mmCIF file of C-alpha atoms in Angstrom:
data_model
loop_
_atom_site.group_PDB
_atom_site.id
_atom_site.type_symbol
_atom_site.label_atom_id
_atom_site.label_comp_id
_atom_site.label_asym_id
_atom_site.label_seq_id
_atom_site.Cartn_x
_atom_site.Cartn_y
_atom_site.Cartn_z
ATOM 1 C CA UNK A 19 -28.102 -41.675 -76.409
ATOM 2 C CA UNK A 20 -24.466 -42.669 -76.189
ATOM 3 C CA UNK A 21 -22.198 -41.724 -73.302
ATOM 4 C CA UNK A 22 -20.225 -39.477 -75.664
ATOM 5 C CA UNK A 23 -23.384 -37.638 -76.778
ATOM 6 C CA UNK A 24 -24.485 -37.172 -73.181
ATOM 7 C CA UNK A 25 -21.067 -35.775 -72.227
ATOM 8 C CA UNK A 26 -21.150 -33.375 -75.187
ATOM 9 C CA UNK A 27 -24.645 -32.214 -74.220
ATOM 10 C CA UNK A 28 -23.578 -31.712 -70.591
ATOM 11 C CA UNK A 29 -20.485 -29.786 -71.715
ATOM 12 C CA UNK A 30 -22.608 -27.498 -73.919
ATOM 13 C CA UNK A 31 -25.047 -26.941 -71.024
ATOM 14 C CA UNK A 32 -22.156 -26.030 -68.681
ATOM 15 C CA UNK A 33 -20.808 -23.616 -71.265
ATOM 16 C CA UNK A 34 -24.223 -21.956 -71.640
ATOM 17 C CA UNK A 35 -24.452 -21.714 -67.841
ATOM 18 C CA UNK A 36 -21.038 -20.056 -67.621
ATOM 19 C CA UNK A 37 -21.915 -17.504 -70.308
ATOM 20 C CA UNK A 38 -25.361 -16.786 -68.849
ATOM 21 C CA UNK A 39 -23.935 -16.383 -65.352
ATOM 22 C CA UNK A 40 -21.137 -14.102 -66.567
ATOM 23 C CA UNK A 41 -23.652 -12.006 -68.452
ATOM 24 C CA UNK A 42 -25.985 -11.781 -65.474
ATOM 25 C CA UNK A 43 -23.171 -10.827 -63.109
ATOM 26 C CA UNK A 44 -21.832 -8.233 -65.567
ATOM 27 C CA UNK A 45 -25.286 -6.687 -66.037
ATOM 28 C CA UNK A 46 -25.791 -6.515 -62.260
ATOM 29 C CA UNK A 47 -22.347 -5.428 -61.078
ATOM 30 C CA UNK A 48 -20.224 -4.623 -64.137
ATOM 31 C CA UNK A 49 -17.506 -6.583 -65.879
ATOM 32 C CA UNK A 50 -14.987 -5.968 -63.083
ATOM 33 C CA UNK A 51 -17.125 -8.212 -60.878
ATOM 34 C CA UNK A 52 -16.817 -11.095 -63.345
ATOM 35 C CA UNK A 53 -13.949 -13.279 -62.203
ATOM 36 C CA UNK A 54 -13.399 -16.989 -62.678
ATOM 37 C CA UNK A 55 -13.531 -17.447 -58.915
ATOM 38 C CA UNK A 56 -16.926 -15.726 -58.638
ATOM 39 C CA UNK A 57 -18.272 -17.561 -61.658
ATOM 40 C CA UNK A 58 -17.122 -20.893 -60.247
ATOM 41 C CA UNK A 59 -18.873 -20.127 -56.951
ATOM 42 C CA UNK A 60 -22.097 -19.053 -58.668
ATOM 43 C CA UNK A 61 -22.357 -22.030 -60.987
ATOM 44 C CA UNK A 62 -21.078 -24.438 -58.324
ATOM 45 C CA UNK A 63 -18.227 -25.839 -60.399
ATOM 46 C CA UNK A 64 -14.510 -25.583 -59.766
ATOM 47 C CA UNK A 65 -12.319 -23.048 -61.511
ATOM 48 C CA UNK A 66 -10.581 -25.823 -63.477
ATOM 49 C CA UNK A 67 -13.986 -26.728 -64.936
ATOM 50 C CA UNK A 68 -14.380 -23.123 -66.134
ATOM 51 C CA UNK A 69 -10.896 -23.229 -67.623
ATOM 52 C CA UNK A 70 -11.793 -26.418 -69.467
ATOM 53 C CA UNK A 71 -14.375 -24.316 -71.366
ATOM 54 C CA UNK A 72 -12.719 -20.896 -71.544
ATOM 55 C CA UNK A 73 -9.074 -19.910 -71.162
ATOM 56 C CA UNK A 74 -10.080 -16.889 -69.132
ATOM 57 C CA UNK A 75 -12.290 -13.861 -68.802
ATOM 58 C CA UNK A 76 -11.390 -12.570 -72.267
ATOM 59 C CA UNK A 77 -12.896 -15.652 -73.931
ATOM 60 C CA UNK A 78 -15.974 -15.402 -71.725
ATOM 61 C CA UNK A 79 -16.424 -11.774 -72.825
ATOM 62 C CA UNK A 80 -16.091 -12.973 -76.422
ATOM 63 C CA UNK A 81 -18.760 -15.627 -75.895
ATOM 64 C CA UNK A 82 -21.119 -13.025 -74.398
ATOM 65 C CA UNK A 83 -20.387 -10.722 -77.345
ATOM 66 C CA UNK A 84 -21.239 -13.429 -79.881
ATOM 67 C CA UNK A 85 -24.473 -14.226 -78.086
ATOM 68 C CA UNK A 86 -25.293 -10.513 -77.933
ATOM 69 C CA UNK A 87 -24.539 -9.993 -81.618
ATOM 70 C CA UNK A 88 -27.023 -12.720 -82.511
ATOM 71 C CA UNK A 89 -29.666 -11.149 -80.262
ATOM 72 C CA UNK A 90 -29.044 -7.680 -81.661
ATOM 73 C CA UNK A 91 -29.387 -8.971 -85.238
ATOM 74 C CA UNK A 92 -32.737 -10.547 -84.367
ATOM 75 C CA UNK A 93 -33.962 -7.332 -82.695
ATOM 76 C CA UNK A 94 -32.890 -5.106 -85.586
ATOM 77 C CA UNK A 95 -34.400 -7.397 -88.220
ATOM 78 C CA UNK A 96 -37.663 -7.737 -86.295
ATOM 79 C CA UNK A 97 -37.996 -3.971 -85.938
ATOM 80 C CA UNK A 98 -37.144 -3.295 -89.574
ATOM 81 C CA UNK A 99 -39.447 -6.017 -90.898
ATOM 82 C CA UNK A 100 -42.456 -4.452 -89.218
ATOM 83 C CA UNK A 101 -41.983 -1.152 -91.078
ATOM 84 C CA UNK A 102 -43.660 -0.314 -94.375
ATOM 85 C CA UNK A 103 -41.267 2.143 -95.997
ATOM 86 C CA UNK A 104 -37.506 2.699 -96.179
ATOM 87 C CA UNK A 105 -37.809 5.671 -93.801
ATOM 88 C CA UNK A 106 -39.802 3.648 -91.272
ATOM 89 C CA UNK A 107 -37.327 0.742 -91.582
ATOM 90 C CA UNK A 108 -34.311 2.925 -90.896
ATOM 91 C CA UNK A 109 -36.010 4.662 -87.966
ATOM 92 C CA UNK A 110 -37.163 1.327 -86.522
ATOM 93 C CA UNK A 111 -33.661 -0.104 -86.934
ATOM 94 C CA UNK A 112 -32.146 2.898 -85.130
ATOM 95 C CA UNK A 113 -34.624 2.654 -82.257
ATOM 96 C CA UNK A 114 -34.074 -1.112 -81.917
ATOM 97 C CA UNK A 115 -30.295 -0.664 -81.879
ATOM 98 C CA UNK A 116 -30.415 2.090 -79.245
ATOM 99 C CA UNK A 117 -32.930 0.128 -77.191
ATOM 100 C CA UNK A 118 -30.734 -2.978 -77.300
ATOM 101 C CA UNK A 119 -27.727 -0.940 -76.124
ATOM 102 C CA UNK A 120 -29.717 0.626 -73.282
ATOM 103 C CA UNK A 121 -31.310 -2.641 -72.098
ATOM 104 C CA UNK A 122 -28.087 -4.696 -72.307
ATOM 105 C CA UNK A 123 -25.208 -2.437 -71.264
ATOM 106 C CA UNK A 124 -22.822 -5.245 -70.273
ATOM 107 C CA UNK A 125 -23.512 -7.145 -73.484
ATOM 108 C CA UNK A 126 -23.062 -3.943 -75.480
ATOM 109 C CA UNK A 127 -19.722 -3.396 -73.727
ATOM 110 C CA UNK A 128 -18.690 -6.968 -74.533
ATOM 111 C CA UNK A 129 -19.555 -6.333 -78.175
ATOM 112 C CA UNK A 130 -17.986 -2.929 -78.676
ATOM 113 C CA UNK A 131 -15.880 -1.782 -75.732
ATOM 114 C CA UNK A 132 -14.072 -4.759 -74.216
ATOM 115 C CA UNK A 133 -11.477 -7.123 -75.620
ATOM 116 C CA UNK A 134 -13.171 -10.441 -76.176
ATOM 117 C CA UNK A 135 -10.481 -11.649 -78.525
ATOM 118 C CA UNK A 136 -12.772 -11.389 -81.545
ATOM 119 C CA UNK A 137 -11.817 -10.167 -85.002
ATOM 120 C CA UNK A 138 -14.015 -7.414 -86.430
ATOM 121 C CA UNK A 139 -14.265 -6.433 -90.097
ATOM 122 C CA UNK A 140 -11.865 -9.148 -91.194
ATOM 123 C CA UNK A 141 -12.067 -12.445 -93.038
ATOM 124 C CA UNK A 142 -11.972 -14.411 -89.790
ATOM 125 C CA UNK A 143 -14.709 -12.366 -88.137
ATOM 126 C CA UNK A 144 -17.081 -14.803 -86.383
ATOM 127 C CA UNK A 145 -20.386 -15.362 -88.144
ATOM 128 C CA UNK A 146 -22.617 -13.772 -85.453
ATOM 129 C CA UNK A 147 -20.687 -10.498 -85.798
ATOM 130 C CA UNK A 148 -20.941 -10.612 -89.586
ATOM 131 C CA UNK A 149 -24.654 -11.309 -89.304
ATOM 132 C CA UNK A 150 -25.213 -8.384 -86.922
ATOM 133 C CA UNK A 151 -23.600 -6.066 -89.469
ATOM 134 C CA UNK A 152 -25.625 -7.718 -92.249
ATOM 135 C CA UNK A 153 -28.807 -6.976 -90.279
ATOM 136 C CA UNK A 154 -27.908 -3.280 -90.385
ATOM 137 C CA UNK A 155 -26.821 -3.409 -94.036
ATOM 138 C CA UNK A 156 -30.100 -4.992 -95.136
ATOM 139 C CA UNK A 157 -32.052 -1.850 -94.301
ATOM 140 C CA UNK A 158 -29.366 0.809 -94.561
ATOM 141 C CA UNK A 159 -27.867 -0.368 -97.837
ATOM 142 C CA UNK A 160 -31.092 0.357 -99.682
ATOM 143 C CA UNK A 161 -30.998 4.031 -98.623
ATOM 144 C CA UNK A 162 -27.283 4.729 -99.114
ATOM 145 C CA UNK A 163 -27.936 6.837 -102.180
ATOM 146 C CA UNK A 164 -26.506 6.984 -105.660
ATOM 147 C CA UNK A 165 -22.763 6.594 -105.816
ATOM 148 C CA UNK A 166 -22.466 5.744 -102.108
ATOM 149 C CA UNK A 167 -21.061 2.354 -101.174
ATOM 150 C CA UNK A 168 -23.783 0.621 -99.062
ATOM 151 C CA UNK A 169 -21.209 -0.861 -96.656
ATOM 152 C CA UNK A 170 -19.558 2.506 -96.014
ATOM 153 C CA UNK A 171 -22.926 4.151 -95.479
ATOM 154 C CA UNK A 172 -23.897 1.386 -93.046
ATOM 155 C CA UNK A 173 -20.611 1.791 -91.145
ATOM 156 C CA UNK A 174 -21.152 5.550 -90.872
ATOM 157 C CA UNK A 175 -24.757 5.225 -89.724
ATOM 158 C CA UNK A 176 -23.727 2.512 -87.260
ATOM 159 C CA UNK A 177 -20.949 4.759 -85.922
ATOM 160 C CA UNK A 178 -23.525 7.488 -85.326
ATOM 161 C CA UNK A 179 -25.803 5.046 -83.496
ATOM 162 C CA UNK A 180 -22.876 3.783 -81.431
ATOM 163 C CA UNK A 181 -21.957 7.340 -80.505
ATOM 164 C CA UNK A 182 -25.521 8.097 -79.448
ATOM 165 C CA UNK A 183 -25.756 4.883 -77.417
ATOM 166 C CA UNK A 184 -22.413 5.419 -75.705
ATOM 167 C CA UNK A 185 -22.834 9.133 -74.985
ATOM 168 C CA UNK A 186 -26.387 8.694 -73.704
ATOM 169 C CA UNK A 187 -25.361 5.862 -71.404
ATOM 170 C CA UNK A 188 -22.441 7.907 -70.077
ATOM 171 C CA UNK A 189 -24.817 10.745 -69.205
ATOM 172 C CA UNK A 190 -23.283 13.056 -71.830
ATOM 173 C CA UNK A 191 -26.542 13.261 -73.770
ATOM 174 C CA UNK A 192 -29.989 13.515 -72.156
ATOM 175 C CA UNK A 193 -31.983 10.319 -72.806
ATOM 176 C CA UNK A 194 -35.235 12.206 -73.301
ATOM 177 C CA UNK A 195 -33.887 13.562 -76.604
ATOM 178 C CA UNK A 196 -33.243 10.126 -78.123
ATOM 179 C CA UNK A 197 -36.232 10.254 -80.459
ATOM 180 C CA UNK A 198 -35.356 13.682 -81.945
ATOM 181 C CA UNK A 199 -31.819 12.367 -82.500
ATOM 182 C CA UNK A 200 -33.175 9.322 -84.329
ATOM 183 C CA UNK A 201 -35.304 11.604 -86.495
ATOM 184 C CA UNK A 202 -32.257 13.756 -87.318
ATOM 185 C CA UNK A 203 -30.234 10.684 -88.270
ATOM 186 C CA UNK A 204 -32.984 9.414 -90.527
ATOM 187 C CA UNK A 205 -33.812 12.783 -92.072
ATOM 188 C CA UNK A 206 -30.310 14.191 -92.486
ATOM 189 C CA UNK A 207 -27.859 11.300 -92.635
ATOM 190 C CA UNK A 208 -30.109 8.881 -94.491
ATOM 191 C CA UNK A 209 -31.874 11.801 -96.195
ATOM 192 C CA UNK A 210 -35.254 10.098 -95.997
#
């Protein structure tokens, strides 16, 4: 291995460490606790080393969001692929989405609440974000119904899931009613 290859590998490892540490700290203490000073202390590198990877907290949030989008796409696809009918796929997708949001609140915030400097629903949207939407579209597009644009249906269903995730997490909706809400979404919105 050349010196250049080793340096590139070490740089990539440092970047992964920064993102993992930021994510861990955010999940434990919230995003306000994530500062470059704290990250530098935790990973035992200087702040200038962090700045050589990310220009600041906003870019770190963006990196966490991209990682989270990839994980969410995998979770949604895995849940949907284990179902045998369109109704089961949509219900499994909804449960996987809500479960991901509940288990990863800081990542979910990085994806949908905080400014990570990422473009959404545009040509320059990063691939992991496009793929996360595609994971939803794969199952939801097939149940959109006659004359309904699959992308618009997916956006509407996703908005409903996001509302449920956000309101439940904020204590505005009781978590014990999540399953009846999923059933209502599937039965009434998806009409399955």
